[in-house]
Amino acid sequence: MSGARILVIEDEPQLRFALHRYLESQGYQTREAEDGASGLASFRSFKPDVVLLDLMLPDRSGVEVCKAIRQDSATPIIVLSALGDEKTKVEALDEGADDYLTKPFGMNELIARIRVAMRHQASSASAPILAVGDLTMDLERRVVTVSGREVHLTPTEYNLLKYLATNAGKVLTHPMILRNVWGPEYVGDTAVLRTCITQLRDKLDGAGGQAYIQTEPRVGYRFRPTADESL
Ligand code: CA
């Protein structure tokens, strides 16, 4: 989407400049900040459509910036993490970041992620019928279909699918899914989650559905909106 506003919070000057130059060449408006404090100030004045957020900033961690933004805004946040930042990355996702890219990343990949994040933002308004690719969920009648054929799910499978599909495109960590679908006392019980994901995949695949549920190794799962999504 041309003209969308991207805020880049990144302290490495070369990467910040490269992002600025590339995003502007693609028709985005950008604003750059080199630390957390100026990033949050720019967030309020610039009102971006998407935030690109480095995790290691000179004055505070990206996780704190993420938390501050999420206090009153649902603006998509894509975390830029370095190799070895695994734990911090998961913390940022738990604090509401939508997605992450591991440095070094390709600019085409970045643009694809920005598009997905913005589409998710546009479609997340509550609707009685959720349609993602071949899949539809009637949230009032609790009926799920793949290519028009009904798929019978247990209540837990249904709740898991609903949580994944209403957050399509977004990376959801194991603790987030367990807390939201099973309840806070289940956080840490990844075995129960893994079993339910397997059953859900079997039923959706058995109905001719595409591979909707993508594994994010050591992090969680992501619901892929379409089969050809370049993720
Ligand atoms: Ca940094």
PDB file of C-alpha atoms and ligand atoms in Angstrom:
ATOM      1  CA  MET A   1       0.000   0.000   0.000  1.00  0.00           C
ATOM      2  CA  SER A   2       1.615   3.190  -1.167  1.00  0.00           C
ATOM      3  CA  GLY A   3       1.866   6.115   1.210  1.00  0.00           C
ATOM      4  CA  ALA A   4       1.658   4.004   4.362  1.00  0.00           C
ATOM      5  CA  ARG A   5       3.737   5.333   7.245  1.00  0.00           C
ATOM      6  CA  ILE A   6       6.545   3.259   8.698  1.00  0.00           C
ATOM      7  CA  LEU A   7       8.406   4.150  11.884  1.00  0.00           C
ATOM      8  CA  VAL A   8      11.894   2.618  12.101  1.00  0.00           C
ATOM      9  CA  ILE A   9      13.374   2.399  15.627  1.00  0.00           C
ATOM     10  CA  GLU A  10      16.924   1.158  15.111  1.00  0.00           C
ATOM     11  CA  ASP A  11      20.238   2.378  16.497  1.00  0.00           C
ATOM     12  CA  GLU A  12      22.520   0.983  13.760  1.00  0.00           C
ATOM     13  CA  PRO A  13      22.944   3.964  11.411  1.00  0.00           C
ATOM     14  CA  GLN A  14      23.678   1.889   8.315  1.00  0.00           C
ATOM     15  CA  LEU A  15      20.627  -0.326   8.693  1.00  0.00           C
ATOM     16  CA  ARG A  16      18.451   2.669   9.576  1.00  0.00           C
ATOM     17  CA  PHE A  17      19.588   4.493   6.472  1.00  0.00           C
ATOM     18  CA  ALA A  18      19.180   1.431   4.236  1.00  0.00           C
ATOM     19  CA  LEU A  19      15.625   0.902   5.521  1.00  0.00           C
ATOM     20  CA  HIS A  20      14.796   4.579   5.020  1.00  0.00           C
ATOM     21  CA  ARG A  21      16.105   4.604   1.458  1.00  0.00           C
ATOM     22  CA  TYR A  22      14.453   1.337   0.446  1.00  0.00           C
ATOM     23  CA  LEU A  23      11.057   1.998   2.027  1.00  0.00           C
ATOM     24  CA  GLU A  24      10.883   5.515   0.547  1.00  0.00           C
ATOM     25  CA  SER A  25      11.764   4.053  -2.886  1.00  0.00           C
ATOM     26  CA  GLN A  26       8.773   1.711  -2.477  1.00  0.00           C
ATOM     27  CA  GLY A  27       6.414   4.616  -1.805  1.00  0.00           C
ATOM     28  CA  TYR A  28       6.282   4.401   1.992  1.00  0.00           C
ATOM     29  CA  GLN A  29       6.666   7.440   4.216  1.00  0.00           C
ATOM     30  CA  THR A  30       9.226   6.802   6.915  1.00  0.00           C
ATOM     31  CA  ARG A  31      10.422   8.338  10.134  1.00  0.00           C
ATOM     32  CA  GLU A  32      13.528   7.065  11.913  1.00  0.00           C
ATOM     33  CA  ALA A  33      14.473   7.025  15.587  1.00  0.00           C
ATOM     34  CA  GLU A  34      17.783   5.866  17.065  1.00  0.00           C
ATOM     35  CA  ASP A  35      16.659   5.047  20.609  1.00  0.00           C
ATOM     36  CA  GLY A  36      13.573   4.041  22.555  1.00  0.00           C
ATOM     37  CA  ALA A  37      12.682   7.476  23.955  1.00  0.00           C
ATOM     38  CA  SER A  38      12.727   9.260  20.599  1.00  0.00           C
ATOM     39  CA  GLY A  39      11.020   6.221  19.050  1.00  0.00           C
ATOM     40  CA  LEU A  40       8.082   6.528  21.436  1.00  0.00           C
ATOM     41  CA  ALA A  41       7.926  10.311  20.870  1.00  0.00           C
ATOM     42  CA  SER A  42       7.870   9.726  17.095  1.00  0.00           C
ATOM     43  CA  PHE A  43       5.230   7.049  17.525  1.00  0.00           C
ATOM     44  CA  ARG A  44       2.897   9.642  19.075  1.00  0.00           C
ATOM     45  CA  SER A  45       3.604  12.463  16.607  1.00  0.00           C
ATOM     46  CA  PHE A  46       4.028  10.458  13.359  1.00  0.00           C
ATOM     47  CA  LYS A  47       1.169   7.968  13.973  1.00  0.00           C
ATOM     48  CA  PRO A  48       2.710   5.174  11.865  1.00  0.00           C
ATOM     49  CA  ASP A  49       0.815   2.299  10.217  1.00  0.00           C
ATOM     50  CA  VAL A  50       3.620  -0.148  11.063  1.00  0.00           C
ATOM     51  CA  VAL A  51       6.578  -0.006  13.484  1.00  0.00           C
ATOM     52  CA  LEU A  52       9.921  -1.733  12.774  1.00  0.00           C
ATOM     53  CA  LEU A  53      11.549  -2.193  16.156  1.00  0.00           C
ATOM     54  CA  ASP A  54      15.108  -3.209  16.972  1.00  0.00           C
ATOM     55  CA  LEU A  55      15.361  -5.163  20.240  1.00  0.00           C
ATOM     56  CA  MET A  56      18.682  -3.812  21.543  1.00  0.00           C
ATOM     57  CA  LEU A  57      18.496  -0.031  21.798  1.00  0.00           C
ATOM     58  CA  PRO A  58      20.981   2.201  23.651  1.00  0.00           C
ATOM     59  CA  ASP A  59      18.549   3.532  26.282  1.00  0.00           C
ATOM     60  CA  ARG A  60      16.145   0.608  26.837  1.00  0.00           C
ATOM     61  CA  SER A  61      15.163  -2.736  25.389  1.00  0.00           C
ATOM     62  CA  GLY A  62      12.803  -3.088  22.469  1.00  0.00           C
ATOM     63  CA  VAL A  63      10.561  -5.177  24.729  1.00  0.00           C
ATOM     64  CA  GLU A  64       9.910  -2.091  26.893  1.00  0.00           C
ATOM     65  CA  VAL A  65       9.165  -0.014  23.800  1.00  0.00           C
ATOM     66  CA  CYS A  66       6.769  -2.709  22.614  1.00  0.00           C
ATOM     67  CA  LYS A  67       5.003  -2.752  25.978  1.00  0.00           C
ATOM     68  CA  ALA A  68       4.680   1.054  25.994  1.00  0.00           C
ATOM     69  CA  ILE A  69       3.172   1.102  22.488  1.00  0.00           C
ATOM     70  CA  ARG A  70       0.732  -1.687  23.353  1.00  0.00           C
ATOM     71  CA  GLN A  71      -0.658   0.243  26.331  1.00  0.00           C
ATOM     72  CA  ASP A  72      -2.910   2.213  24.040  1.00  0.00           C
ATOM     73  CA  SER A  73      -2.331   1.067  20.464  1.00  0.00           C
ATOM     74  CA  ALA A  74      -2.765  -2.000  18.259  1.00  0.00           C
ATOM     75  CA  THR A  75      -0.451  -0.687  15.513  1.00  0.00           C
ATOM     76  CA  PRO A  76       1.445  -3.650  14.000  1.00  0.00           C
ATOM     77  CA  ILE A  77       4.995  -4.047  15.365  1.00  0.00           C
ATOM     78  CA  ILE A  78       7.629  -6.065  13.491  1.00  0.00           C
ATOM     79  CA  VAL A  79      10.652  -6.854  15.623  1.00  0.00           C
ATOM     80  CA  LEU A  80      14.128  -6.783  14.062  1.00  0.00           C
ATOM     81  CA  SER A  81      16.167  -9.294  16.029  1.00  0.00           C
ATOM     82  CA  ALA A  82      19.761 -10.423  15.883  1.00  0.00           C
ATOM     83  CA  LEU A  83      20.776 -14.088  15.950  1.00  0.00           C
ATOM     84  CA  GLY A  84      20.916 -15.163  19.586  1.00  0.00           C
ATOM     85  CA  ASP A  85      18.127 -12.780  20.615  1.00  0.00           C
ATOM     86  CA  GLU A  86      15.743 -15.749  20.820  1.00  0.00           C
ATOM     87  CA  LYS A  87      14.585 -15.086  24.383  1.00  0.00           C
ATOM     88  CA  THR A  88      14.097 -11.338  23.919  1.00  0.00           C
ATOM     89  CA  LYS A  89      12.276 -11.965  20.659  1.00  0.00           C
ATOM     90  CA  VAL A  90       9.788 -14.280  22.380  1.00  0.00           C
ATOM     91  CA  GLU A  91       9.327 -11.680  25.157  1.00  0.00           C
ATOM     92  CA  ALA A  92       8.526  -9.027  22.548  1.00  0.00           C
ATOM     93  CA  LEU A  93       5.977 -11.331  20.891  1.00  0.00           C
ATOM     94  CA  ASP A  94       4.456 -12.001  24.318  1.00  0.00           C
ATOM     95  CA  GLU A  95       4.173  -8.241  24.825  1.00  0.00           C
ATOM     96  CA  GLY A  96       2.160  -7.956  21.622  1.00  0.00           C
ATOM     97  CA  ALA A  97       4.659  -7.642  18.747  1.00  0.00           C
ATOM     98  CA  ASP A  98       3.102  -9.077  15.572  1.00  0.00           C
ATOM     99  CA  ASP A  99       6.057 -10.597  13.781  1.00  0.00           C
ATOM    100  CA  TYR A 100       9.846 -10.704  13.650  1.00  0.00           C
ATOM    101  CA  LEU A 101      12.667 -10.699  11.129  1.00  0.00           C
ATOM    102  CA  THR A 102      16.122 -12.022  11.944  1.00  0.00           C
ATOM    103  CA  LYS A 103      19.041  -9.879  10.755  1.00  0.00           C
ATOM    104  CA  PRO A 104      20.266  -9.928   8.086  1.00  0.00           C
ATOM    105  CA  PHE A 105      16.968 -10.018   6.197  1.00  0.00           C
ATOM    106  CA  GLY A 106      16.091  -9.326   2.570  1.00  0.00           C
ATOM    107  CA  MET A 107      14.147  -6.212   1.646  1.00  0.00           C
ATOM    108  CA  ASN A 108      11.579  -8.271  -0.318  1.00  0.00           C
ATOM    109  CA  GLU A 109      10.920 -10.301   2.807  1.00  0.00           C
ATOM    110  CA  LEU A 110      10.522  -7.101   4.820  1.00  0.00           C
ATOM    111  CA  ILE A 111       7.963  -5.694   2.369  1.00  0.00           C
ATOM    112  CA  ALA A 112       6.024  -9.003   2.431  1.00  0.00           C
ATOM    113  CA  ARG A 113       5.871  -8.901   6.242  1.00  0.00           C
ATOM    114  CA  ILE A 114       4.771  -5.248   6.250  1.00  0.00           C
ATOM    115  CA  ARG A 115       1.945  -6.076   3.827  1.00  0.00           C
ATOM    116  CA  VAL A 116       0.777  -9.039   5.923  1.00  0.00           C
ATOM    117  CA  ALA A 117       0.875  -6.961   9.121  1.00  0.00           C
ATOM    118  CA  MET A 118      -1.176  -4.184   7.555  1.00  0.00           C
ATOM    119  CA  ARG A 119      -3.705  -6.611   6.076  1.00  0.00           C
ATOM    120  CA  HIS A 120      -4.133  -8.296   9.431  1.00  0.00           C
ATOM    121  CA  GLN A 121      -4.705  -4.915  11.026  1.00  0.00           C
ATOM    122  CA  ALA A 122      -7.392  -4.039   8.438  1.00  0.00           C
ATOM    123  CA  SER A 123      -9.269  -7.339   8.758  1.00  0.00           C
ATOM    124  CA  SER A 124      -9.147  -7.802  12.532  1.00  0.00           C
ATOM    125  CA  ALA A 125     -12.411  -5.935  13.169  1.00  0.00           C
ATOM    126  CA  SER A 126     -14.854  -8.350  14.761  1.00  0.00           C
ATOM    127  CA  ALA A 127     -17.102 -10.034  12.196  1.00  0.00           C
ATOM    128  CA  PRO A 128     -19.634 -12.842  12.716  1.00  0.00           C
ATOM    129  CA  ILE A 129     -18.094 -14.822   9.860  1.00  0.00           C
ATOM    130  CA  LEU A 130     -14.363 -15.171   9.541  1.00  0.00           C
ATOM    131  CA  ALA A 131     -13.109 -16.110   6.061  1.00  0.00           C
ATOM    132  CA  VAL A 132      -9.427 -16.889   5.558  1.00  0.00           C
ATOM    133  CA  GLY A 133      -8.499 -18.550   2.275  1.00  0.00           C
ATOM    134  CA  ASP A 134     -10.691 -21.674   1.811  1.00  0.00           C
ATOM    135  CA  LEU A 135     -11.601 -21.665   5.487  1.00  0.00           C
ATOM    136  CA  THR A 136     -14.652 -20.037   7.030  1.00  0.00           C
ATOM    137  CA  MET A 137     -15.653 -19.878  10.674  1.00  0.00           C
ATOM    138  CA  ASP A 138     -19.164 -18.860  11.611  1.00  0.00           C
ATOM    139  CA  LEU A 139     -18.454 -17.443  15.042  1.00  0.00           C
ATOM    140  CA  GLU A 140     -22.095 -17.293  16.097  1.00  0.00           C
ATOM    141  CA  ARG A 141     -23.049 -20.838  15.092  1.00  0.00           C
ATOM    142  CA  ARG A 142     -19.540 -22.230  15.792  1.00  0.00           C
ATOM    143  CA  VAL A 143     -19.447 -23.929  12.381  1.00  0.00           C
ATOM    144  CA  VAL A 144     -16.188 -24.409  10.493  1.00  0.00           C
ATOM    145  CA  THR A 145     -16.001 -25.212   6.783  1.00  0.00           C
ATOM    146  CA  VAL A 146     -13.146 -25.857   4.346  1.00  0.00           C
ATOM    147  CA  SER A 147     -14.092 -25.237   0.697  1.00  0.00           C
ATOM    148  CA  GLY A 148     -17.754 -25.354   1.739  1.00  0.00           C
ATOM    149  CA  ARG A 149     -17.518 -28.694   3.595  1.00  0.00           C
ATOM    150  CA  GLU A 150     -18.141 -28.748   7.315  1.00  0.00           C
ATOM    151  CA  VAL A 151     -15.303 -29.861   9.599  1.00  0.00           C
ATOM    152  CA  HIS A 152     -16.237 -31.217  13.032  1.00  0.00           C
ATOM    153  CA  LEU A 153     -13.995 -29.939  15.798  1.00  0.00           C
ATOM    154  CA  THR A 154     -13.946 -30.481  19.543  1.00  0.00           C
ATOM    155  CA  PRO A 155     -14.562 -27.309  21.603  1.00  0.00           C
ATOM    156  CA  THR A 156     -10.834 -26.986  22.353  1.00  0.00           C
ATOM    157  CA  GLU A 157      -9.858 -27.485  18.711  1.00  0.00           C
ATOM    158  CA  TYR A 158     -12.435 -24.869  17.752  1.00  0.00           C
ATOM    159  CA  ASN A 159     -11.133 -22.369  20.302  1.00  0.00           C
ATOM    160  CA  LEU A 160      -7.553 -22.990  19.182  1.00  0.00           C
ATOM    161  CA  LEU A 161      -8.452 -22.501  15.518  1.00  0.00           C
ATOM    162  CA  LYS A 162     -10.423 -19.365  16.328  1.00  0.00           C
ATOM    163  CA  TYR A 163      -7.505 -17.867  18.238  1.00  0.00           C
ATOM    164  CA  LEU A 164      -5.055 -18.686  15.426  1.00  0.00           C
ATOM    165  CA  ALA A 165      -7.344 -17.549  12.591  1.00  0.00           C
ATOM    166  CA  THR A 166      -8.391 -14.273  14.210  1.00  0.00           C
ATOM    167  CA  ASN A 167      -4.661 -13.522  14.503  1.00  0.00           C
ATOM    168  CA  ALA A 168      -3.847 -14.680  10.954  1.00  0.00           C
ATOM    169  CA  GLY A 169      -0.369 -13.700   9.816  1.00  0.00           C
ATOM    170  CA  LYS A 170       0.816 -12.969  13.349  1.00  0.00           C
ATOM    171  CA  VAL A 171       3.340 -15.137  15.206  1.00  0.00           C
ATOM    172  CA  LEU A 172       1.747 -16.482  18.401  1.00  0.00           C
ATOM    173  CA  THR A 173       4.061 -17.861  21.073  1.00  0.00           C
ATOM    174  CA  HIS A 174       3.377 -21.111  22.967  1.00  0.00           C
ATOM    175  CA  PRO A 175       2.611 -19.241  26.249  1.00  0.00           C
ATOM    176  CA  MET A 176       0.244 -16.802  24.486  1.00  0.00           C
ATOM    177  CA  ILE A 177      -1.746 -19.631  22.873  1.00  0.00           C
ATOM    178  CA  LEU A 178      -1.897 -21.682  26.076  1.00  0.00           C
ATOM    179  CA  ARG A 179      -2.978 -18.667  28.150  1.00  0.00           C
ATOM    180  CA  ASN A 180      -5.680 -17.631  25.682  1.00  0.00           C
ATOM    181  CA  VAL A 181      -7.090 -21.039  24.734  1.00  0.00           C
ATOM    182  CA  TRP A 182      -6.529 -23.202  27.840  1.00  0.00           C
ATOM    183  CA  GLY A 183      -6.078 -20.632  30.593  1.00  0.00           C
ATOM    184  CA  PRO A 184      -3.172 -19.205  32.633  1.00  0.00           C
ATOM    185  CA  GLU A 185      -2.603 -22.416  34.596  1.00  0.00           C
ATOM    186  CA  TYR A 186      -1.631 -24.226  31.362  1.00  0.00           C
ATOM    187  CA  VAL A 187       1.211 -21.854  30.373  1.00  0.00           C
ATOM    188  CA  GLY A 188       4.239 -24.131  29.983  1.00  0.00           C
ATOM    189  CA  ASP A 189       2.238 -27.213  28.976  1.00  0.00           C
ATOM    190  CA  THR A 190       3.440 -27.260  25.382  1.00  0.00           C
ATOM    191  CA  ALA A 191       2.656 -30.989  25.074  1.00  0.00           C
ATOM    192  CA  VAL A 192      -1.095 -30.367  25.283  1.00  0.00           C
ATOM    193  CA  LEU A 193      -0.749 -27.639  22.657  1.00  0.00           C
ATOM    194  CA  ARG A 194       1.325 -29.808  20.316  1.00  0.00           C
ATOM    195  CA  THR A 195      -1.214 -32.638  20.501  1.00  0.00           C
ATOM    196  CA  CYS A 196      -4.126 -30.344  19.768  1.00  0.00           C
ATOM    197  CA  ILE A 197      -2.283 -28.710  16.830  1.00  0.00           C
ATOM    198  CA  THR A 198      -1.661 -32.184  15.337  1.00  0.00           C
ATOM    199  CA  GLN A 199      -5.354 -33.117  15.625  1.00  0.00           C
ATOM    200  CA  LEU A 200      -6.465 -29.810  14.167  1.00  0.00           C
ATOM    201  CA  ARG A 201      -4.042 -30.087  11.239  1.00  0.00           C
ATOM    202  CA  ASP A 202      -5.257 -33.647  10.525  1.00  0.00           C
ATOM    203  CA  LYS A 203      -8.879 -32.520  10.408  1.00  0.00           C
ATOM    204  CA  LEU A 204      -8.229 -29.457   8.250  1.00  0.00           C
ATOM    205  CA  ASP A 205      -5.917 -31.330   5.870  1.00  0.00           C
ATOM    206  CA  GLY A 206      -8.389 -34.236   5.770  1.00  0.00           C
ATOM    207  CA  ALA A 207     -11.032 -31.785   4.585  1.00  0.00           C
ATOM    208  CA  GLY A 208      -8.749 -30.699   1.735  1.00  0.00           C
ATOM    209  CA  GLY A 209      -7.558 -27.547   3.436  1.00  0.00           C
ATOM    210  CA  GLN A 210      -4.133 -26.124   2.727  1.00  0.00           C
ATOM    211  CA  ALA A 211      -1.407 -26.224   5.393  1.00  0.00           C
ATOM    212  CA  TYR A 212      -2.811 -23.289   7.345  1.00  0.00           C
ATOM    213  CA  ILE A 213      -0.878 -23.734  10.549  1.00  0.00           C
ATOM    214  CA  GLN A 214       2.810 -22.997  10.236  1.00  0.00           C
ATOM    215  CA  THR A 215       5.306 -23.969  12.937  1.00  0.00           C
ATOM    216  CA  GLU A 216       7.689 -21.253  14.101  1.00  0.00           C
ATOM    217  CA  PRO A 217      10.518 -23.357  15.547  1.00  0.00           C
ATOM    218  CA  ARG A 218      11.099 -22.798  19.299  1.00  0.00           C
ATOM    219  CA  VAL A 219       8.652 -19.860  19.256  1.00  0.00           C
ATOM    220  CA  GLY A 220       5.100 -20.908  18.444  1.00  0.00           C
ATOM    221  CA  TYR A 221       2.715 -21.002  15.497  1.00  0.00           C
ATOM    222  CA  ARG A 222       1.440 -18.744  12.781  1.00  0.00           C
ATOM    223  CA  PHE A 223      -1.792 -19.063  10.800  1.00  0.00           C
ATOM    224  CA  ARG A 224      -1.050 -18.509   7.116  1.00  0.00           C
ATOM    225  CA  PRO A 225      -3.813 -16.497   5.446  1.00  0.00           C
ATOM    226  CA  THR A 226      -3.176 -17.921   1.949  1.00  0.00           C
ATOM    227  CA  ALA A 227      -1.183 -20.799   0.483  1.00  0.00           C
ATOM    228  CA  ASP A 228       0.988 -18.589  -1.722  1.00  0.00           C
ATOM    229  CA  GLU A 229       1.845 -16.123   1.039  1.00  0.00           C
ATOM    230  CA  SER A 230       5.609 -15.651   0.894  1.00  0.00           C
ATOM    231  CA  LEU A 231       6.365 -16.217   4.536  1.00  0.00           C
TER     232      LEU A 231
HETATM  233 CA    CA B   1      20.555  -2.422  18.167  1.00  0.00          CA
END
